[in-house]
PDB file of C-alpha atoms in Angstrom:
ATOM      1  CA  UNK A  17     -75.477  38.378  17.894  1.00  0.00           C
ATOM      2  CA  UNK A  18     -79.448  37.807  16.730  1.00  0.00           C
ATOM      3  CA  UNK A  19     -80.125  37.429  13.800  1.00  0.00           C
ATOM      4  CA  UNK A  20     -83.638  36.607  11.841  1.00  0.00           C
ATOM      5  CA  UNK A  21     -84.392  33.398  10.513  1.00  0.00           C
ATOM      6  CA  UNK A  22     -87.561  32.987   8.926  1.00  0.00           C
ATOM      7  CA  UNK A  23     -88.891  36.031  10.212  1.00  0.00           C
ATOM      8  CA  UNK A  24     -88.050  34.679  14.079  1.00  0.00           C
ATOM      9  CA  UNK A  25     -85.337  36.833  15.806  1.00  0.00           C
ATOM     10  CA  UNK A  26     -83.082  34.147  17.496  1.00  0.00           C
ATOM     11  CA  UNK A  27     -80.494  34.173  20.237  1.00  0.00           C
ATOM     12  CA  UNK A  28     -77.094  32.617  19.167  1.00  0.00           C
ATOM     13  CA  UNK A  29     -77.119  28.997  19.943  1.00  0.00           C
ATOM     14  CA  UNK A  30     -74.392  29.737  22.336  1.00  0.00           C
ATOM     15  CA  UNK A  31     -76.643  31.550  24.600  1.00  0.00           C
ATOM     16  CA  UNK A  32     -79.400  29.304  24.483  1.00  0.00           C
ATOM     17  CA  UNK A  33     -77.021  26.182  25.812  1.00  0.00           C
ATOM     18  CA  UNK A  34     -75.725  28.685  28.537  1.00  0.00           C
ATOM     19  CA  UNK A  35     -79.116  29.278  29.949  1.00  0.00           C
ATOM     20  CA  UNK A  36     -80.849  26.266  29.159  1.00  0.00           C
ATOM     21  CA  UNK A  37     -81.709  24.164  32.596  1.00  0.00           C
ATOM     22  CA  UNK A  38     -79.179  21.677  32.489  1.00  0.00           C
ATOM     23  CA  UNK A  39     -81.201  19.714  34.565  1.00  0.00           C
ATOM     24  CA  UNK A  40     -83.856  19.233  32.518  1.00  0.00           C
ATOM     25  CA  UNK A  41     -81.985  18.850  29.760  1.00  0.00           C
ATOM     26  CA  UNK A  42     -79.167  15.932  30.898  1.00  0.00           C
ATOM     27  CA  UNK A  43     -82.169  13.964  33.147  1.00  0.00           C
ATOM     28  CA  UNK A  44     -82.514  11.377  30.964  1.00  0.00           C
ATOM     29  CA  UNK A  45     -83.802   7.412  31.251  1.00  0.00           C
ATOM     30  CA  UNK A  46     -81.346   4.702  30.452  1.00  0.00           C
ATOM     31  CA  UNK A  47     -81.779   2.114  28.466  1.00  0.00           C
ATOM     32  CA  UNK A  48     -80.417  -0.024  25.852  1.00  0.00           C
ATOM     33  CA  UNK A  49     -80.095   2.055  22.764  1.00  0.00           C
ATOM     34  CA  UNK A  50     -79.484   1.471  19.018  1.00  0.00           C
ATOM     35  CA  UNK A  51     -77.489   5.182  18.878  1.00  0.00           C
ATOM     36  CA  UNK A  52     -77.892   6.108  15.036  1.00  0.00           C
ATOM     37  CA  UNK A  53     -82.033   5.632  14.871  1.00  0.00           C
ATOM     38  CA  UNK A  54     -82.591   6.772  11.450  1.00  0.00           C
ATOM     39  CA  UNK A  55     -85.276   4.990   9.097  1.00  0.00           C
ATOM     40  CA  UNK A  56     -81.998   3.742   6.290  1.00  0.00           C
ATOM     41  CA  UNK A  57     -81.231   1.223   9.870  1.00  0.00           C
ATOM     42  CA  UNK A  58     -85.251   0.052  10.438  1.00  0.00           C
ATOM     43  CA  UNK A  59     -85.918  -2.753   7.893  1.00  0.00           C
ATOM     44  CA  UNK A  60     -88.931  -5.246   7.595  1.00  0.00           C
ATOM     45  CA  UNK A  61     -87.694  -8.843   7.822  1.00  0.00           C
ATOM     46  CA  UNK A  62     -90.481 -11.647   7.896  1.00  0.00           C
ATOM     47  CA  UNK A  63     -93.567  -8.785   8.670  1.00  0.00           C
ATOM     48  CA  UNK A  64     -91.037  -7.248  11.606  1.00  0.00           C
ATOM     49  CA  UNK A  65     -89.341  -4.114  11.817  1.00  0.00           C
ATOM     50  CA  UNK A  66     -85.960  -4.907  12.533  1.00  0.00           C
ATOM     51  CA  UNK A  67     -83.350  -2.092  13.700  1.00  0.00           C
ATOM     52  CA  UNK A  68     -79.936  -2.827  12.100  1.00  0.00           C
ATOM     53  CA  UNK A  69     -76.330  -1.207  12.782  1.00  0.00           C
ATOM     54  CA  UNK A  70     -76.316  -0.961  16.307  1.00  0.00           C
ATOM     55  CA  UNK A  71     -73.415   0.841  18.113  1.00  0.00           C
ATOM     56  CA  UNK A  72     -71.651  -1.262  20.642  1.00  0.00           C
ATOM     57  CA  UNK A  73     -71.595   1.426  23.469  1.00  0.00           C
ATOM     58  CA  UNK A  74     -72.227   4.930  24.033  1.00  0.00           C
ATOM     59  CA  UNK A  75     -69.000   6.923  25.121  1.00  0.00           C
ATOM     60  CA  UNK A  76     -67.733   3.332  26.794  1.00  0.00           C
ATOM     61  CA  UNK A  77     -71.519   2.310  28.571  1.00  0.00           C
ATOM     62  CA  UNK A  78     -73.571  -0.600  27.016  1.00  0.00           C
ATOM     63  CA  UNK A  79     -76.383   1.509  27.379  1.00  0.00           C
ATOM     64  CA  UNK A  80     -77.554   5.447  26.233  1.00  0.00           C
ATOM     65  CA  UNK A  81     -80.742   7.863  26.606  1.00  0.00           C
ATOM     66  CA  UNK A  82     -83.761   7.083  25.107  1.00  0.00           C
ATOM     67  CA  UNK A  83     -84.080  10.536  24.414  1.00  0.00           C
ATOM     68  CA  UNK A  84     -81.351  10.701  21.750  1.00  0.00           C
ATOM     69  CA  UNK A  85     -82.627   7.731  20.140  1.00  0.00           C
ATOM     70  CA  UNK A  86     -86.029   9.617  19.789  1.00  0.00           C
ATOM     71  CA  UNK A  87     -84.678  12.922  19.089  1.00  0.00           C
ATOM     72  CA  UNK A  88     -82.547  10.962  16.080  1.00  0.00           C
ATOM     73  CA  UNK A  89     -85.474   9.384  14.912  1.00  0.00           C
ATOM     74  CA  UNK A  90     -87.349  12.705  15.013  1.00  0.00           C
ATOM     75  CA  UNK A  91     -84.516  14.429  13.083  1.00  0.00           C
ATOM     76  CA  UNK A  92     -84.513  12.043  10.479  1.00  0.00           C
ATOM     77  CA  UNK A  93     -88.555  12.098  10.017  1.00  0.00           C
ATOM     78  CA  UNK A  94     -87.794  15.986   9.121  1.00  0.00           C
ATOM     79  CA  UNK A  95     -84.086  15.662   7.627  1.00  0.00           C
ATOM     80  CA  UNK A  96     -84.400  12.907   5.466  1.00  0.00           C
ATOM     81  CA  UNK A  97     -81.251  11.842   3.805  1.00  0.00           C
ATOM     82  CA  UNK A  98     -83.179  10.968   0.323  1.00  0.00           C
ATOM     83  CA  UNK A  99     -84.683  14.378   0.012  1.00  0.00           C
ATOM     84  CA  UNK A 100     -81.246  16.252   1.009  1.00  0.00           C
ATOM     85  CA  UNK A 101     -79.103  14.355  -0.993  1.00  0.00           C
ATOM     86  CA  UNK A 102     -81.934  15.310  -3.883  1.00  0.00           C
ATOM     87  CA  UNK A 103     -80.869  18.683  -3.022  1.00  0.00           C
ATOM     88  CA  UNK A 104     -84.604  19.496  -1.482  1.00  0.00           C
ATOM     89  CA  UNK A 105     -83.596  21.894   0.929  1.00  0.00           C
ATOM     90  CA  UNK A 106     -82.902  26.123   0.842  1.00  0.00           C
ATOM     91  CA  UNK A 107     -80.541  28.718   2.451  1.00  0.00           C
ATOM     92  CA  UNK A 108     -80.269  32.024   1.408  1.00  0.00           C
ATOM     93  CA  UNK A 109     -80.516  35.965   3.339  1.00  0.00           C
ATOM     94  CA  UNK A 110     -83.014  38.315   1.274  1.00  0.00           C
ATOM     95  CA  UNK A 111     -82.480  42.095   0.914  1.00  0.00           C
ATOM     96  CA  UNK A 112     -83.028  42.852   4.525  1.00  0.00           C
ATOM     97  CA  UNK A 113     -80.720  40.599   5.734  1.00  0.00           C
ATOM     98  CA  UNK A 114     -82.978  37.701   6.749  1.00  0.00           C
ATOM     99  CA  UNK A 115     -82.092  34.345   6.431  1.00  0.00           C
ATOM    100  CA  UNK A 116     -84.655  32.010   5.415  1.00  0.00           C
ATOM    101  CA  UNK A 117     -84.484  28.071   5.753  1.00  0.00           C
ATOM    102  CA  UNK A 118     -86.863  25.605   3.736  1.00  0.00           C
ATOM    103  CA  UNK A 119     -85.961  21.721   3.566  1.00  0.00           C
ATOM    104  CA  UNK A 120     -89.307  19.431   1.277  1.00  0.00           C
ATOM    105  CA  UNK A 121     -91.233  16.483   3.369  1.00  0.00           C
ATOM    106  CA  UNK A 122     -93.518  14.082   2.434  1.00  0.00           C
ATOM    107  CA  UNK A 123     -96.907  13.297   3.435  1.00  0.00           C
ATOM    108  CA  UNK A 124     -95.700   9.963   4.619  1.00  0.00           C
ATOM    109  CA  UNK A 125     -92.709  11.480   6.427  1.00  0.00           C
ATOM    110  CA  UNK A 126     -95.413  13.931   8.037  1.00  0.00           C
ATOM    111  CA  UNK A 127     -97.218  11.408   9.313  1.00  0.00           C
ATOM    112  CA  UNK A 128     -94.993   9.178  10.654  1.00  0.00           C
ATOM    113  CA  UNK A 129     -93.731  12.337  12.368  1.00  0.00           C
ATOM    114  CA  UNK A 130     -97.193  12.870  14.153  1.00  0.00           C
ATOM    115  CA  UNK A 131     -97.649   9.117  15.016  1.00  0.00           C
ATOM    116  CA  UNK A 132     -94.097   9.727  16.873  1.00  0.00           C
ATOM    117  CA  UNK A 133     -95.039  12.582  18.701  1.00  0.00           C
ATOM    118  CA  UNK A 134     -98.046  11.249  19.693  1.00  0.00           C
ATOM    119  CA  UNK A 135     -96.097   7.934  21.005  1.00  0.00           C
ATOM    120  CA  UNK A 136     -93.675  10.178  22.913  1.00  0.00           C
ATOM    121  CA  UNK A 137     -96.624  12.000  25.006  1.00  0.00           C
ATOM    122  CA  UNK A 138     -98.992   9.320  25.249  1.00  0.00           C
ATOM    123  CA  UNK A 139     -95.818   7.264  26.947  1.00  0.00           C
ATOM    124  CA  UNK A 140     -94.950  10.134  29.022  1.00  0.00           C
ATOM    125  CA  UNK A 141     -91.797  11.202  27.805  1.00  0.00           C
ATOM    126  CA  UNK A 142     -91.389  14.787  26.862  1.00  0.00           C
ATOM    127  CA  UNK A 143     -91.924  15.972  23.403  1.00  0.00           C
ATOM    128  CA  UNK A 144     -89.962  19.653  24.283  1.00  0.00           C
ATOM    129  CA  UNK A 145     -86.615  17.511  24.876  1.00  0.00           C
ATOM    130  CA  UNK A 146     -87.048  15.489  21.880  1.00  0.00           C
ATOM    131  CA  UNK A 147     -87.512  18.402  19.940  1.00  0.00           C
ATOM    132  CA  UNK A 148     -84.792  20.430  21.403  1.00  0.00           C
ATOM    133  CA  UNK A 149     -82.256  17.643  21.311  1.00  0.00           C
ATOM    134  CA  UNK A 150     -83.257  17.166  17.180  1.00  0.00           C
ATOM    135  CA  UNK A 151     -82.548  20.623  17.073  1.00  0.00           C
ATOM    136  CA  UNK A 152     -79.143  20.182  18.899  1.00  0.00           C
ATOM    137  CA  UNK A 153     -78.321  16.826  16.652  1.00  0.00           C
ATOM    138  CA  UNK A 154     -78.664  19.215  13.695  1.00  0.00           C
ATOM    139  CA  UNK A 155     -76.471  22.062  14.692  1.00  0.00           C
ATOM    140  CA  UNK A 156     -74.143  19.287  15.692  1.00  0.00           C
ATOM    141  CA  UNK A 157     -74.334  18.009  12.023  1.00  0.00           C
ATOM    142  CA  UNK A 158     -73.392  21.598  10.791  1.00  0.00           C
ATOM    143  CA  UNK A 159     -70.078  21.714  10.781  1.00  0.00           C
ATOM    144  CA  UNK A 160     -69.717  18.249   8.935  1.00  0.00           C
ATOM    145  CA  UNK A 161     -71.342  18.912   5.777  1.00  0.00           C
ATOM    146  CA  UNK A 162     -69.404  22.390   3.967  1.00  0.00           C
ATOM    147  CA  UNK A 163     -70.822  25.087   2.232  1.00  0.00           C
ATOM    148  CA  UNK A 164     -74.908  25.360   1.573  1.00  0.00           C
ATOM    149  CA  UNK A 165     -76.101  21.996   3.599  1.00  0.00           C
ATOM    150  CA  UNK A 166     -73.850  23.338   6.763  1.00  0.00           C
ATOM    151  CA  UNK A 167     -75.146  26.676   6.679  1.00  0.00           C
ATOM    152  CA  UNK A 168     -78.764  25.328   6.631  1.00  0.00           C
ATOM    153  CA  UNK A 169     -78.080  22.820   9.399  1.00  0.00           C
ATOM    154  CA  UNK A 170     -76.965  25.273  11.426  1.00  0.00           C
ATOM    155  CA  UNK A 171     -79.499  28.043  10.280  1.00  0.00           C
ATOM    156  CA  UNK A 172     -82.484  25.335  11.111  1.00  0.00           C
ATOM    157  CA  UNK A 173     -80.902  24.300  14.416  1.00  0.00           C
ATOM    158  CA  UNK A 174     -80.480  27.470  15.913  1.00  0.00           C
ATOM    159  CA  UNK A 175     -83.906  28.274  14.589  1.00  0.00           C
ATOM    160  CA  UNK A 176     -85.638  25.257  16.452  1.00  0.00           C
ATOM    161  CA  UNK A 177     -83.794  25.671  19.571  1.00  0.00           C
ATOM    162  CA  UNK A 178     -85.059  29.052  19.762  1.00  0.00           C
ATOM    163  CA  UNK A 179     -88.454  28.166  19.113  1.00  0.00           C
ATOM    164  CA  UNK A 180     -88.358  25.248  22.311  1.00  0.00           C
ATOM    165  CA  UNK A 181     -86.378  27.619  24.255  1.00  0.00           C
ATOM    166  CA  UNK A 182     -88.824  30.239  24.250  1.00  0.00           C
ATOM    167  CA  UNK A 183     -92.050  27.774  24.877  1.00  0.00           C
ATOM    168  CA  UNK A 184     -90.022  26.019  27.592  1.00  0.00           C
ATOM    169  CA  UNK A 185     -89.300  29.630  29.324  1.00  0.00           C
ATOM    170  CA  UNK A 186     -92.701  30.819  29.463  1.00  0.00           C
TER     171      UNK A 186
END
């Protein structure tokens, strides 16, 4: 069924996935991926950036999507794993049955957030997939985490993919 979150009616994330264009969605570009790109594996080693933990293979290939790595990245610029673990995030429904999602960023985050986006479209890659795949990797999170931080993963996911869904529809 709908239901509001954050003052956005929004179509059960079931019914997005159905109608989303599957096309779209699965065309992505291969390439050789690091498969858990999240800022605690980037480190700076002798002025470089370094990516550490690497996964060996993605579902038995030696290579993935760049997408995922850049809708990963993208989740964690939003869901960082300092601030949640700080308990900087909110769930709860109001009096009319709303729920309403809130999770802190920083400045910093922010910005490395825009510098992101602005990589993905100036390189020609599309910022809608990125987006809509973070929103997927955080209803995929949901059922991981119990209780309060599952509720809001889900809750934020199905929010976001209703937001892409309905500016990739028009």
């Amino acid at each position: 069924r709908k239901q509001s979150i954050n003052g956005v009616m929004c179509q059960p994330v079931e019914h997005i996935l159905h109608n989303i264009d599957e096309d779209w969605l699965t065309d992505g570009i291969p390439c050789n991926f690091h498969g858990d790109c999240i800022l605690d594996n980037i480190i700076e080693y002798n002025n470089e950036f370094k990516l550490i933990d690497w996964r060996q293979n993605f579902n038995g290939k030696l290579y993935g999507d760049v997408y995922y790595d850049l809708a990963k990245l993208n989740h964690n610029l939003t869901f960082n794993h300092d601030l949640v673990t700080d308990g900087h995030y909110k769930v709860f429904v109001d009096n009319k049955d709303e729920w309403n999602v809130d999770i802190l960023t920083s400045h910093k985050l922010q910005n490395c957030q825009e510098t992101l986006h602005k990589f993905i479209v100036d390189n020609g890659y599309d910022l809608d997939k990125v987006k809509f795949l973070t929103a997927i990797i955080w209803v995929n999170m949901a059922p991981l985490h119990a209780g309060q931080l599952g509720d809001f993963l889900m809750l934020f996911g199905q929010l976001h993919l209703n937001r892409i869904y309905k500016k990739i529809k028009k």
